[in-house]
Amino acid sequence: MSFFSYFVSGISLGSIYALIALGYTMVYGIAKMLNFAHGDVIMIGGYVAFTAITTMQFPVWLSICISILACIILGVVIEKIAYKPLRNATPLAILITAIGVSYLLQNVALLIFGSAAKSFTSVVPKFSVELGGVSITGETIVTIAVAVLIVICLSIFINKTKSGRAMLAVSEDKGAAQLMGINVNSTISLTFAIGSGLAAVASVLLCSTYPQISPYTGAMPGIKAFTAAVFGGIGSIPGAMIGGVVLGIIESLSKAYISSELSDAIVFGVLIIVLLVRPTGLFGKKFNEKV
Amino acid sequence: MSKKIKSRNLDKYITYSFLILIFVISQLLVMTGVASNKFEGLLVPISVYVLLAVSLNLVVGFSGELSLGHAGFMCVGAYAGSLFSLLMQNVITVWWLRFPMAIIIGGLVAAVAGFLIGIPVLRLRGDYLAIVTLAFGEIIKNLFNNMYLAIDKNGVFFSMNASAYTKHAFDAATKQDLIKGAQGITGTPNDSNFVICFIVIMICVIALLNLIDSKTGRSIKAARDNRIAAEAMGIDVTKAKMTAFVIASFIAGMAGVLYSHNLRTLVASKFDYNLSILVLVFVVLGGMKNMRNVIIATIILYALPEALRALNDYRMLLYAIVLIVMMLLNNNDKFAAFKKKLSIKALIARFNTKGGVK
């Protein structure tokens, strides 16, 4: 394989990270919490799609819709049950709850589906394109195209529609937004719904590119996508996209040229360096602490 | 004021006697042969988890920072202690001399790791700190998983690359594998036993309980409650948090040595994110403040699923539910009022107002 093909597969992996990172960054921007369970929502989305396609023999488009719907419901329910009662609690309590939810989802999946990885049938029809002497798989092309499309749609939604601007207002100042007549609770629910829906899309793409699924599928991509969100600047949508792609390229190239076993360590090293050198990320805003 | 100090001292002695009582009971059970082999086998792992939980409690409960990489420090300690024992096996043949040295070396190496990692990590706060400690924990696990260390008569061989290890021309007669990548360390002498675990726990708990009430401990708590106010009062917040972090790493490292000397093979993949979360569950159920409650929670949560086979399949699920429910209840006003009514202090206060013991 040449440098170019590693580069392209890095962009494809990065696009998946970007979709997951969007969920993190929106929730962090609005609810000011790290939704640890986001990675496991991805895993659940993958299992729903797997069950629909392989067990129930549904057509692919219907399976994807079911998966998205299931994730949206799951995301909103998690927010209502676990996070909403803690809205005024200490950050430590919220974080521990989020870890608990993540652990719960993982173990429910473990009890239902078992720990062995199941092979996932790709949702993309088999085709490949020759580009510069390198053949690029259909999954790679579809992943990149879907990610770009979603980021464009999401940017338009947030900047142009009423509920999108309500999200911006809530992320800026929750109290002031409430005084302006914005329903903060439903805005937060909407954020969780969008983030979880994107997670379902990401899960289908992830499981198609790496054709298997296990209860731990979501954990690592989840943490890496959070890294991408921090890299791009928490709260920024183009930041999440660029952060995700850059991280995907770093991972793919370090797997190819340094060591495949140490690639995780390298990605985490990037996270640590970014947080220490520029904690606000590429596009993040800096807030001063007021007493 | 003096009354407060007295009650605090009383609380300490209750904790000490509670620990001694548990030790004596389990020793008696083992010696009389009432306890099964399985029970005996659980004593060292439970002790290791108790040490991990009390040390994490110092960071999470008293310093107020969520560390998700506690297993990493345990890993560093376990590897350092095992390497020492492996190398010194033929030099110091008396186990009761070698093992305490291994424990202290494991603790010290872990403390150094804690200090080095603490420098960047403690500049961050809240969620960022949590995710960076998680990242460091994963990096430590990853590094040890890919580490090859061996000696032969030509000297020491060290590599982070599996193919370099297989290609290297060793002198077969004198070759000794120390760390063999994902297969870890084999042949550590099984020096761990319950008595030495108990001694380590006792020393750590006495040290921790006294630390919490000392000047350093009060500044750790002040930095947790309000960082800015503590800084305004002249407390060096970073130093306070660093002290807690390094001490916790030291204890976790010692726990790692106790753990590794209880096993035939030590592999780095055991020290994953799930282990850190498991310890966090113990701390959370213990209420994140009181050391005694954390110890009780650890023993119950670890031993219960082992004792009830039916529960064992669901133990992880149980832990997850404990985390969520504890947090929801702790932040529920009605439950807080209910708990206050039930607490021993409230009962004593009610007793006192009725003209009982003064």
Coordinates of C-alpha atoms in Angstrom, one line a residue, chain A residues 28 33-34 36 81-82 85-86 89 92-93 95-97 99-101 103-104 107-108 111 220 223 226 230 234 261-262 264-265 268-269 271-272 275-276 279 289 291, chain B residues 60 64 66 68 120 123-125 127-128 130-132 134-136 138-139 142-143 146 228 273-274 277 280 284 288 313-314 316-317 319-321 323-324 327-328 331:
Chain A
Y28 CA -20.7 19.4 25.6
M33 CA -21.1 17.7 30.2
L34 CA -18.9 15.0 28.8
F36 CA -19.3 9.3 28.3
I81 CA -33.5 9.6 33.3
A82 CA -29.9 9.9 34.2
P85 CA -32.0 15.2 37.6
L86 CA -28.3 16.1 37.9
A89 CA -25.1 18.7 40.6
L92 CA -18.0 15.0 39.3
A93 CA -21.5 13.6 40.0
L95 CA -19.3 12.5 35.0
I96 CA -19.7 9.5 37.2
T97 CA -23.3 9.0 36.2
I99 CA -19.6 6.6 33.1
G100 CA -22.3 4.4 34.8
V101 CA -24.6 4.8 31.8
Y103 CA -21.0 0.8 31.6
L104 CA -24.6 -0.2 31.7
N107 CA -23.0 -4.8 29.9
V108 CA -26.6 -5.0 28.6
L111 CA -25.7 -10.0 28.2
M220 CA -12.4 3.2 21.7
I223 CA -12.8 8.2 23.3
F226 CA -13.8 13.0 22.0
V230 CA -11.2 18.6 21.9
I234 CA -15.3 21.8 22.0
E261 CA 0.2 -1.8 18.5
L262 CA 1.2 1.7 19.6
D264 CA -3.7 4.1 20.3
A265 CA -1.0 5.4 22.5
F268 CA -3.9 9.6 23.1
G269 CA -0.5 11.4 23.1
L271 CA -4.9 14.5 23.0
I272 CA -2.6 15.2 25.9
L275 CA -4.9 19.9 26.0
L276 CA -1.7 21.1 27.4
P279 CA -6.8 23.5 25.7
E289 CA -13.4 32.2 35.2
V291 CA -15.6 34.6 41.0
Chain B
V60 CA -11.8 11.4 44.0
G64 CA -12.3 16.1 44.1
L66 CA -11.9 12.1 38.8
L68 CA -9.7 7.2 35.4
P120 CA 0.6 18.0 33.1
R123 CA -3.2 21.7 35.2
L124 CA -6.5 20.6 33.8
R125 CA -9.8 20.4 35.5
D127 CA -13.9 16.4 32.4
Y128 CA -10.5 17.2 30.7
A130 CA -10.7 12.7 33.7
I131 CA -10.2 12.0 30.0
V132 CA -6.4 12.7 30.2
L134 CA -7.9 7.8 31.1
A135 CA -5.5 8.4 28.2
F136 CA -2.5 8.1 30.3
E138 CA -4.3 3.4 28.3
I139 CA -0.9 4.6 27.2
N142 CA -0.2 -0.1 25.7
L143 CA 3.5 0.5 26.4
N146 CA 4.6 -4.0 23.7
I228 CA -10.4 30.1 44.0
Y273 CA -10.1 1.0 31.8
N274 CA -12.5 -1.5 33.3
I277 CA -13.9 1.9 36.7
L280 CA -14.3 3.9 41.1
V284 CA -18.7 5.8 44.9
M288 CA -16.6 9.2 48.4
D313 CA -23.0 -13.1 35.5
Y314 CA -24.6 -9.8 36.4
M316 CA -20.8 -5.7 35.9
L317 CA -24.4 -4.7 35.4
Y319 CA -21.7 -2.1 39.3
A320 CA -23.1 0.1 36.5
I321 CA -26.5 0.4 38.3
L323 CA -22.9 4.1 39.9
I324 CA -26.0 5.6 38.4
M327 CA -25.4 9.5 42.0
L328 CA -29.1 10.1 41.5
N331 CA -28.4 14.5 44.5

